[in-house]
Amino acid sequence: MFRDITLGQYYPVDSCIHRLDPRVKLFGTLIFLISLFLTDNFIGYIPALIFLISVIALSKVPFKYMVKGMRAILFLLLLSVVCNLFLTRGDVVFSWWKLKITKQGIELAGFMAIRLSFLVIGSSIMTLTTTPNQLTDGLEKGLGFLKIFGVPVHEVAMMMSIALRFIPILVEETDKIMKAQMARGADFESGNIVKKAKSLIPLLVPLFVSAFRRANDLAMAMEARGYRGGKGRTKLKPLKYKGRDAVAYIVIFAYLSVIIALKVIF
Amino acid sequence: MEIVKTENLTFEYIRRDEEDNVEGITTAVDDVSLSVEHGEFIAILGHNGSGKSTLAKHINAILYPTEGTVWVDGNDTKDPDKLWTIRNTAGMVFQNPDNQIIGQVVEEDVAFGPENMGVPTKEIWERVEESLKVVGMYEYRKSSPNRLSGGQKQRISIAGVLAMHPKCIVLDEPTAMLDPIGRKEVIDAVRGLNEVEKITVILITHYMEEIVHADRVFVMDKGHIEMEGTPREIFSQVEKLKSLRLSVPQVTELAYKLKKRGLPIPDGILTTDELTEALKRCR
């Protein structure tokens, strides 16, 4: 049942957003997030909204998948709205007992709610249209310049992709150990949180032991196949910019300049 | 020149306690000298702890001899400059299929070796296609390794080594964790490598059935090579094999028992067909 687990929530359709180079998507997401923080009035959100809607339409991913990501931050969203609503000083519009709602409070609450939802939707578009594999490749190539400063970019990317490969294996193994211990009378279900957490110890110990053993085996297998770090490596699927990636970069920069222009004018 | 040659190879595992004092020394491989010619199919047979896996790891320069020397295609494994040449000459397949697959897609895993060697992209694609076709896994090239059976995963591992175009492949108990169907798939693939691709194969195993097709067999026990010869020569010494805690294939055992009871059957029967032929002649 855990065999198909994937991190993130890649939605497999063929669209022009899916086909973009992962570096473009990473950069675009970053610019979009920055633009949200640059904007401090509602007018600035109009180009952001247009940008977001057109990307969603182009990606062919059903809108409900984007909203799914919202559920995770629903509590955060409500908290921020409530705090902004009641704790902002200004012209009182409505008051009851000690609680006062101000005009500025309403504005700020709405503003924050839009910013948060745009943040989540914007970044989920990236994970929905990019496989974890492409993401690690994109990070490795896109952040390659950090190597000059001694950041082990290739190694980190390799670790990420190995982690992704082993998640389903370890999940399956956890399941197996759990069943083996339940067969011998272990109880993972009853009791309070502390008791439940304690009952996980006999599960985690064998899991860790086996994870270390696997890591050891894998390291040996990688060395036997001539792995010696990122130097001199070639790629089966090297990332290459195509025409559409250039167009995407132009669109991203155009969007950024609109945001900056609006910020300067208003 | 031999592809693999060892001379007085000895390897000791040194156990240390927490203060780094030597607690004990286990000699895993003890004074082994052997040589393997290009294109041979060699089987190394032995009970658990006989030192066969330790010997295998020397051929890929994962372990270095405590005493003696190992040459792979003329290169001394102790020479650090030759390390990567040796690893590209002698590929290695390990026991656990899950712990040696690096890629998240079959074709990406097969490409891992050539990528490390710095092979140009276009040639990697050719090598991936070619190696997957040799092991009969080409139609699974886009699948995730997690969805494959043990035998299929092990064939992917073999393809991954094959894509590096090695002269010799060492398989360290590749079938130990597989079911009978998976074992047959893997052994058929290995025989294909040797017979069609003319690659030297060193197969390490404790399954007797798998050595029937080998050109030469080495039987190891307690770090020594106890027996050496063709499968037929090895299997004709049923008593000695039993004393090394190894069982012979069922059909060989049956032939041996019949012979002991007085039937005129030759030594070293390997297949059911041979036994039926021999029995027909008895009448």
Coordinates of N, CA and C in Angstrom, one line a residue, chain A residues 68-256:
Chain A
K68 N -6.2 22.0 -1.9 CA -5.9 21.0 -1.0 C -4.7 21.4 -0.1
G69 N -3.7 22.1 -0.6 CA -2.6 22.6 0.1 C -3.0 23.6 1.2
M70 N -4.1 24.3 0.9 CA -4.6 25.3 1.8 C -5.1 24.7 3.1
R71 N -5.6 23.5 3.1 CA -6.2 22.9 4.3 C -5.1 22.8 5.4
A72 N -3.9 22.6 5.0 CA -2.8 22.4 6.0 C -2.6 23.7 6.7
I73 N -2.8 24.9 6.1 CA -2.5 26.1 6.7 C -3.8 26.8 7.2
L74 N -4.9 26.1 7.1 CA -6.2 26.7 7.5 C -6.2 27.4 8.9
F75 N -5.6 26.7 9.8 CA -5.5 27.1 11.2 C -4.7 28.4 11.3
L76 N -3.5 28.4 10.6 CA -2.6 29.5 10.6 C -3.3 30.7 10.0
L77 N -4.1 30.5 8.9 CA -4.8 31.5 8.2 C -5.8 32.2 9.1
L78 N -6.6 31.3 9.8 CA -7.7 31.8 10.7 C -7.0 32.6 11.8
L79 N -5.9 32.1 12.4 CA -5.3 32.8 13.5 C -4.8 34.2 13.1
S80 N -4.2 34.2 11.9 CA -3.7 35.5 11.4 C -4.8 36.5 11.2
V81 N -5.9 36.0 10.6 CA -7.1 36.9 10.4 C -7.6 37.4 11.7
V82 N -7.9 36.5 12.6 CA -8.4 36.9 13.9 C -7.5 37.9 14.6
C83 N -6.2 37.6 14.7 CA -5.3 38.5 15.4 C -5.3 39.9 14.7
N84 N -5.2 39.9 13.4 CA -5.2 41.2 12.7 C -6.5 42.0 12.9
L85 N -7.6 41.2 12.9 CA -8.9 41.8 13.0 C -9.1 42.6 14.3
F86 N -8.7 41.9 15.4 CA -9.0 42.5 16.7 C -7.8 43.3 17.3
L87 N -6.6 43.1 16.9 CA -5.5 43.7 17.6 C -4.9 44.9 16.8
T88 N -5.6 45.3 15.7 CA -5.0 46.5 15.0 C -5.7 47.8 15.6
R89 N -4.9 48.8 15.9 CA -5.5 50.1 16.4 C -5.9 50.9 15.2
G90 N -6.9 51.8 15.4 CA -7.3 52.7 14.3 C -8.8 53.1 14.5
D91 N -9.4 53.5 13.4 CA -10.8 53.9 13.5 C -11.7 52.8 13.8
V92 N -12.5 52.8 14.9 CA -13.3 51.7 15.3 C -14.6 51.6 14.5
V93 N -14.8 50.5 13.9 CA -16.0 50.3 13.1 C -17.1 49.6 13.9
F94 N -16.7 48.7 14.8 CA -17.6 47.9 15.5 C -17.0 47.5 16.8
S95 N -17.7 47.6 17.9 CA -17.1 47.2 19.2 C -18.1 46.5 20.0
W96 N -17.6 45.4 20.7 CA -18.5 44.6 21.6 C -17.6 44.2 22.8
W97 N -18.1 44.6 24.0 CA -17.3 44.3 25.2 C -15.9 44.9 25.1
K98 N -14.9 44.1 25.2 CA -13.6 44.7 25.1 C -13.0 44.6 23.7
L99 N -13.7 43.9 22.8 CA -13.2 43.7 21.5 C -13.6 44.8 20.5
K100 N -12.6 45.3 19.8 CA -12.9 46.4 18.8 C -12.4 45.9 17.5
I101 N -13.2 46.2 16.5 CA -12.8 45.9 15.1 C -12.6 47.3 14.4
T102 N -11.4 47.4 13.8 CA -11.1 48.7 13.2 C -11.1 48.6 11.7
K103 N -11.2 49.7 11.0 CA -11.2 49.7 9.6 C -9.8 49.2 9.1
Q104 N -8.8 49.7 9.8 CA -7.4 49.2 9.4 C -7.3 47.7 9.7
G105 N -7.9 47.3 10.7 CA -7.9 45.8 11.1 C -8.4 45.0 10.0
I106 N -9.6 45.4 9.5 CA -10.2 44.6 8.4 C -9.3 44.6 7.2
E107 N -8.8 45.8 6.8 CA -7.9 45.8 5.7 C -6.7 44.9 5.8
L108 N -6.1 45.0 7.0 CA -4.9 44.2 7.2 C -5.2 42.7 7.2
A109 N -6.3 42.3 7.8 CA -6.7 40.9 7.9 C -6.9 40.4 6.5
G110 N -7.6 41.1 5.6 CA -7.8 40.7 4.3 C -6.5 40.6 3.5
F111 N -5.7 41.6 3.7 CA -4.4 41.6 3.1 C -3.5 40.4 3.4
M112 N -3.5 40.1 4.7 CA -2.7 38.9 5.1 C -3.2 37.6 4.6
A113 N -4.6 37.5 4.6 CA -5.2 36.3 4.1 C -4.9 36.1 2.7
I114 N -4.9 37.1 1.9 CA -4.6 37.0 0.4 C -3.1 36.6 0.3
R115 N -2.2 37.3 1.0 CA -0.8 37.0 0.9 C -0.5 35.5 1.2
L116 N -1.1 35.0 2.4 CA -0.8 33.6 2.8 C -1.4 32.7 1.7
S117 N -2.6 32.9 1.2 CA -3.1 31.9 0.3 C -2.3 31.9 -1.0
F118 N -1.9 33.1 -1.5 CA -1.1 33.2 -2.7 C 0.2 32.5 -2.5
L119 N 0.8 32.6 -1.3 CA 2.1 32.0 -1.0 C 1.9 30.5 -1.2
V120 N 0.9 29.9 -0.6 CA 0.7 28.4 -0.6 C 0.4 28.0 -2.0
I121 N -0.5 28.7 -2.6 CA -0.9 28.2 -4.0 C 0.3 28.3 -4.9
G122 N 1.0 29.4 -4.8 CA 2.1 29.6 -5.7 C 3.1 28.5 -5.6
S123 N 3.5 28.1 -4.3 CA 4.5 27.1 -4.2 C 3.9 25.7 -4.5
S124 N 2.6 25.5 -4.3 CA 2.1 24.2 -4.6 C 2.1 24.0 -6.1
I125 N 2.0 25.1 -6.9 CA 2.0 24.9 -8.4 C 3.3 24.3 -8.8
M126 N 4.4 24.7 -8.1 CA 5.7 24.1 -8.4 C 5.8 22.6 -8.1
T127 N 5.3 22.2 -6.9 CA 5.4 20.8 -6.5 C 4.5 20.0 -7.3
L128 N 3.3 20.6 -7.8 CA 2.4 19.8 -8.6 C 2.9 19.6 -10.0
T129 N 3.7 20.4 -10.5 CA 4.1 20.3 -11.9 C 5.6 19.8 -12.1
T130 N 6.3 19.5 -10.9 CA 7.7 19.1 -11.0 C 7.8 17.8 -10.2
T131 N 8.5 16.8 -10.8 CA 8.7 15.6 -10.1 C 9.8 15.9 -9.1
P132 N 9.9 15.1 -8.0 CA 10.9 15.3 -7.0 C 12.3 15.2 -7.6
N133 N 12.4 14.3 -8.6 CA 13.7 14.1 -9.3 C 14.1 15.3 -10.0
Q134 N 13.2 15.9 -10.8 CA 13.5 17.2 -11.5 C 13.9 18.3 -10.5
L135 N 13.2 18.3 -9.4 CA 13.5 19.3 -8.4 C 14.9 19.2 -7.9
T136 N 15.3 18.0 -7.5 CA 16.7 17.9 -7.0 C 17.7 18.2 -8.1
D137 N 17.4 17.8 -9.4 CA 18.3 18.1 -10.5 C 18.4 19.6 -10.6
G138 N 17.2 20.3 -10.6 CA 17.1 21.7 -10.8 C 17.9 22.4 -9.7
L139 N 17.7 22.0 -8.4 CA 18.5 22.6 -7.3 C 20.0 22.4 -7.5
E140 N 20.4 21.2 -7.9 CA 21.8 21.0 -8.1 C 22.4 21.9 -9.1
K141 N 21.7 22.0 -10.3 CA 22.3 22.8 -11.4 C 22.1 24.3 -11.1
G142 N 20.9 24.6 -10.6 CA 20.6 26.0 -10.3 C 21.4 26.7 -9.2
L143 N 21.8 25.9 -8.2 CA 22.5 26.4 -7.1 C 24.0 26.1 -7.3
G144 N 24.4 25.6 -8.5 CA 25.8 25.1 -8.7 C 26.8 26.2 -8.4
F145 N 26.4 27.5 -8.6 CA 27.4 28.6 -8.3 C 27.8 28.6 -6.9
L146 N 27.0 28.0 -6.0 CA 27.4 28.0 -4.6 C 28.7 27.2 -4.3
K147 N 29.0 26.3 -5.2 CA 30.2 25.5 -5.1 C 31.5 26.3 -4.8
I148 N 31.5 27.5 -5.4 CA 32.6 28.4 -5.3 C 32.8 28.7 -3.8
F149 N 31.7 28.8 -3.1 CA 31.8 29.2 -1.7 C 31.9 27.9 -0.8
G150 N 32.2 26.8 -1.4 CA 32.4 25.6 -0.6 C 31.2 24.9 -0.2
V151 N 30.0 25.2 -0.8 CA 28.8 24.5 -0.4 C 28.7 23.2 -1.2
P152 N 28.6 22.1 -0.6 CA 28.6 20.8 -1.3 C 27.2 20.6 -2.0
V153 N 27.0 21.3 -3.1 CA 25.7 21.3 -3.8 C 25.4 19.9 -4.3
H154 N 26.3 19.3 -5.0 CA 26.1 18.0 -5.6 C 25.8 16.9 -4.5
E155 N 26.5 17.0 -3.4 CA 26.4 16.0 -2.4 C 25.0 16.1 -1.7
V156 N 24.5 17.3 -1.5 CA 23.2 17.5 -0.9 C 22.1 17.0 -1.9
A157 N 22.3 17.3 -3.1 CA 21.3 16.9 -4.1 C 21.3 15.4 -4.2
M158 N 22.4 14.7 -4.1 CA 22.5 13.3 -4.1 C 21.8 12.7 -2.9
M159 N 22.1 13.3 -1.8 CA 21.4 12.8 -0.5 C 19.9 13.0 -0.6
M160 N 19.5 14.1 -1.2 CA 18.0 14.2 -1.3 C 17.4 13.1 -2.2
S161 N 18.1 12.8 -3.3 CA 17.5 11.9 -4.2 C 17.6 10.5 -3.6
I162 N 18.6 10.2 -2.9 CA 18.7 8.8 -2.2 C 17.6 8.7 -1.1
A163 N 17.4 9.8 -0.4 CA 16.4 9.8 0.6 C 15.0 9.6 0.0
L164 N 14.8 10.2 -1.1 CA 13.5 10.0 -1.8 C 13.3 8.5 -2.2
R165 N 14.4 7.9 -2.7 CA 14.4 6.6 -3.2 C 14.1 5.6 -2.0
F166 N 14.6 6.0 -0.8 CA 14.5 5.0 0.3 C 13.3 5.2 1.2
I167 N 12.5 6.3 1.0 CA 11.3 6.6 1.8 C 10.3 5.4 1.7
P168 N 9.9 5.0 0.5 CA 9.0 3.9 0.4 C 9.6 2.6 1.0
I169 N 10.9 2.3 0.9 CA 11.5 1.1 1.4 C 11.4 1.1 2.9
L170 N 11.7 2.3 3.5 CA 11.7 2.4 5.0 C 10.3 2.3 5.5
V171 N 9.3 2.9 4.8 CA 7.9 2.9 5.2 C 7.5 1.5 5.3
E172 N 7.8 0.7 4.2 CA 7.4 -0.7 4.1 C 8.0 -1.5 5.3
E173 N 9.3 -1.2 5.6 CA 10.0 -1.8 6.6 C 9.3 -1.6 8.0
T174 N 9.0 -0.3 8.2 CA 8.3 0.1 9.5 C 7.0 -0.8 9.6
D175 N 6.3 -0.8 8.5 CA 5.1 -1.6 8.5 C 5.3 -3.1 8.9
K176 N 6.4 -3.6 8.4 CA 6.7 -5.0 8.6 C 7.1 -5.2 10.1
I177 N 8.0 -4.3 10.6 CA 8.4 -4.5 12.0 C 7.2 -4.3 13.0
M178 N 6.3 -3.4 12.6 CA 5.2 -3.1 13.4 C 4.3 -4.4 13.5
K179 N 4.1 -5.0 12.4 CA 3.3 -6.2 12.3 C 3.9 -7.3 13.1
A180 N 5.3 -7.5 12.9 CA 6.0 -8.5 13.6 C 5.8 -8.3 15.2
Q181 N 5.9 -7.1 15.6 CA 5.8 -6.8 17.0 C 4.3 -7.0 17.5
M182 N 3.4 -6.6 16.7 CA 2.0 -6.7 17.1 C 1.7 -8.2 17.2
A183 N 2.3 -9.0 16.4 CA 2.0 -10.5 16.4 C 2.5 -11.0 17.7
R184 N 3.5 -10.3 18.4 CA 4.0 -10.8 19.6 C 3.5 -10.0 20.8
G185 N 2.4 -9.3 20.5 CA 1.6 -8.7 21.6 C 1.9 -7.2 21.9
A186 N 2.7 -6.6 21.0 CA 3.0 -5.2 21.2 C 1.7 -4.4 21.0
D187 N 1.6 -3.3 21.7 CA 0.3 -2.5 21.6 C 0.7 -1.0 21.2
F188 N 0.4 -0.6 20.0 CA 0.8 0.7 19.5 C -0.4 1.7 19.6
E189 N -1.6 1.2 20.0 CA -2.8 2.0 19.9 C -3.3 2.6 21.1
S190 N -3.3 1.9 22.2 CA -4.0 2.4 23.4 C -3.1 3.2 24.3
G191 N -3.6 3.9 25.3 CA -2.9 4.7 26.2 C -2.8 6.2 25.8
N192 N -2.2 7.0 26.6 CA -2.1 8.4 26.3 C -0.9 8.7 25.4
I193 N -0.7 9.9 25.1 CA 0.4 10.3 24.1 C 1.7 9.8 24.6
V194 N 2.0 10.0 25.9 CA 3.3 9.6 26.4 C 3.5 8.1 26.3
K195 N 2.5 7.3 26.6 CA 2.5 5.9 26.5 C 2.7 5.4 25.1
K196 N 2.0 6.1 24.2 CA 2.1 5.8 22.8 C 3.5 6.0 22.2
A197 N 4.0 7.2 22.7 CA 5.4 7.5 22.2 C 6.4 6.5 22.7
K198 N 6.2 6.1 24.0 CA 7.1 5.1 24.5 C 7.0 3.8 23.8
S199 N 5.8 3.4 23.4 CA 5.7 2.1 22.7 C 6.3 2.1 21.3
L200 N 6.7 3.3 20.8 CA 7.4 3.4 19.5 C 8.8 3.1 19.6
I201 N 9.4 3.1 20.8 CA 10.9 2.9 20.9 C 11.3 1.5 20.4
P202 N 10.6 0.5 20.8 CA 11.0 -0.9 20.2 C 10.8 -0.9 18.7
L203 N 10.0 0.0 18.1 CA 9.9 0.1 16.7 C 11.0 0.8 16.0
L204 N 11.4 1.9 16.7 CA 12.4 2.8 16.1 C 13.8 2.1 16.1
V205 N 14.1 1.4 17.2 CA 15.5 0.9 17.3 C 15.8 -0.1 16.2
P206 N 15.0 -1.1 15.9 CA 15.3 -2.0 14.8 C 15.3 -1.2 13.4
L207 N 14.4 -0.2 13.3 CA 14.3 0.5 12.1 C 15.6 1.3 11.8
F208 N 16.2 1.9 12.9 CA 17.4 2.6 12.7 C 18.6 1.7 12.4
V209 N 18.6 0.6 13.1 CA 19.7 -0.4 12.8 C 19.7 -0.8 11.4
S210 N 18.5 -1.1 10.9 CA 18.4 -1.6 9.5 C 18.7 -0.4 8.5
A211 N 18.3 0.8 8.9 CA 18.6 1.9 8.0 C 20.1 2.1 7.9
F212 N 20.8 2.0 9.0 CA 22.3 2.1 8.9 C 22.9 1.0 8.1
R213 N 22.4 -0.2 8.3 CA 22.9 -1.3 7.5 C 22.7 -1.1 6.0
R214 N 21.5 -0.6 5.7 CA 21.2 -0.3 4.3 C 22.2 0.8 3.7
A215 N 22.4 1.8 4.6 CA 23.3 2.9 4.1 C 24.7 2.4 3.8
N216 N 25.1 1.5 4.7 CA 26.4 0.9 4.5 C 26.5 0.1 3.2
D217 N 25.5 -0.7 3.0 CA 25.5 -1.5 1.7 C 25.4 -0.6 0.5
L218 N 24.6 0.4 0.6 CA 24.4 1.3 -0.5 C 25.7 2.1 -0.9
A219 N 26.4 2.5 0.2 CA 27.7 3.2 0.0 C 28.6 2.3 -0.7
M220 N 28.6 1.0 -0.3 CA 29.6 0.1 -1.0 C 29.2 -0.1 -2.4
A221 N 27.9 -0.3 -2.7 CA 27.4 -0.5 -4.1 C 27.7 0.7 -4.9
M222 N 27.6 1.9 -4.4 CA 27.9 3.1 -5.1 C 29.3 3.2 -5.5
E223 N 30.2 2.9 -4.5 CA 31.6 2.9 -4.8 C 32.0 1.9 -5.8
A224 N 31.4 0.7 -5.7 CA 31.7 -0.4 -6.6 C 31.3 0.0 -8.1
R225 N 30.3 0.9 -8.2 CA 29.9 1.4 -9.5 C 30.6 2.7 -9.9
G226 N 31.7 2.9 -9.2 CA 32.6 4.0 -9.6 C 32.2 5.4 -9.2
Y227 N 31.3 5.5 -8.1 CA 30.9 6.9 -7.7 C 32.0 7.5 -6.9
R228 N 32.4 8.7 -7.3 CA 33.4 9.5 -6.5 C 33.1 10.9 -6.4
G229 N 31.8 11.2 -6.2 CA 31.4 12.6 -6.0 C 31.1 13.2 -7.4
G230 N 30.8 14.5 -7.4 CA 30.2 15.1 -8.6 C 31.2 15.4 -9.7
K231 N 32.5 15.4 -9.4 CA 33.5 15.8 -10.4 C 33.5 14.8 -11.5
G232 N 33.5 15.4 -12.8 CA 33.7 14.5 -13.9 C 32.5 13.6 -14.2
R233 N 31.4 13.9 -13.6 CA 30.2 13.1 -13.9 C 29.4 13.7 -15.1
T234 N 28.9 12.8 -15.8 CA 28.0 13.2 -16.9 C 26.5 12.8 -16.5
K235 N 25.6 13.2 -17.3 CA 24.2 13.0 -16.9 C 23.4 12.3 -18.0
L236 N 22.5 11.4 -17.6 CA 21.7 10.7 -18.5 C 20.7 11.7 -19.1
K237 N 20.1 12.6 -18.2 CA 19.2 13.6 -18.6 C 19.7 14.9 -18.2
P238 N 20.6 15.5 -18.9 CA 21.2 16.8 -18.5 C 20.1 17.9 -18.7
L239 N 20.1 18.9 -17.8 CA 19.1 20.0 -18.0 C 19.7 20.9 -19.0
K240 N 18.8 21.2 -20.0 CA 19.2 22.1 -21.1 C 18.1 23.1 -21.3
Y241 N 18.4 24.4 -21.3 CA 17.4 25.4 -21.5 C 16.9 25.3 -23.0
K242 N 15.6 25.5 -23.1 CA 15.0 25.5 -24.5 C 14.4 26.9 -24.7
G243 N 13.8 27.1 -25.9 CA 13.2 28.3 -26.3 C 12.1 28.7 -25.3
R244 N 11.3 27.7 -24.9 CA 10.2 28.1 -24.0 C 10.7 28.6 -22.6
D245 N 11.9 28.1 -22.2 CA 12.4 28.5 -20.9 C 12.8 30.0 -21.0
A246 N 13.3 30.4 -22.1 CA 13.7 31.9 -22.3 C 12.4 32.7 -22.2
V247 N 11.3 32.2 -22.9 CA 10.1 33.0 -22.8 C 9.6 33.1 -21.4
A248 N 9.7 32.0 -20.7 CA 9.2 32.0 -19.3 C 10.0 33.0 -18.4
Y249 N 11.4 33.0 -18.7 CA 12.2 34.0 -17.9 C 11.7 35.4 -18.3
I250 N 11.4 35.7 -19.5 CA 11.0 37.1 -19.9 C 9.7 37.4 -19.2
V251 N 8.8 36.4 -19.2 CA 7.5 36.7 -18.5 C 7.7 37.0 -17.0
I252 N 8.6 36.2 -16.4 CA 8.9 36.3 -14.9 C 9.5 37.7 -14.7
F253 N 10.4 38.2 -15.5 CA 11.0 39.5 -15.3 C 10.0 40.6 -15.6
A254 N 9.2 40.4 -16.6 CA 8.1 41.4 -16.9 C 7.2 41.6 -15.7
Y255 N 6.8 40.4 -15.1 CA 6.0 40.4 -13.9 C 6.7 41.2 -12.8
L256 N 7.9 40.9 -12.6 CA 8.7 41.5 -11.5 C 8.7 43.0 -11.7

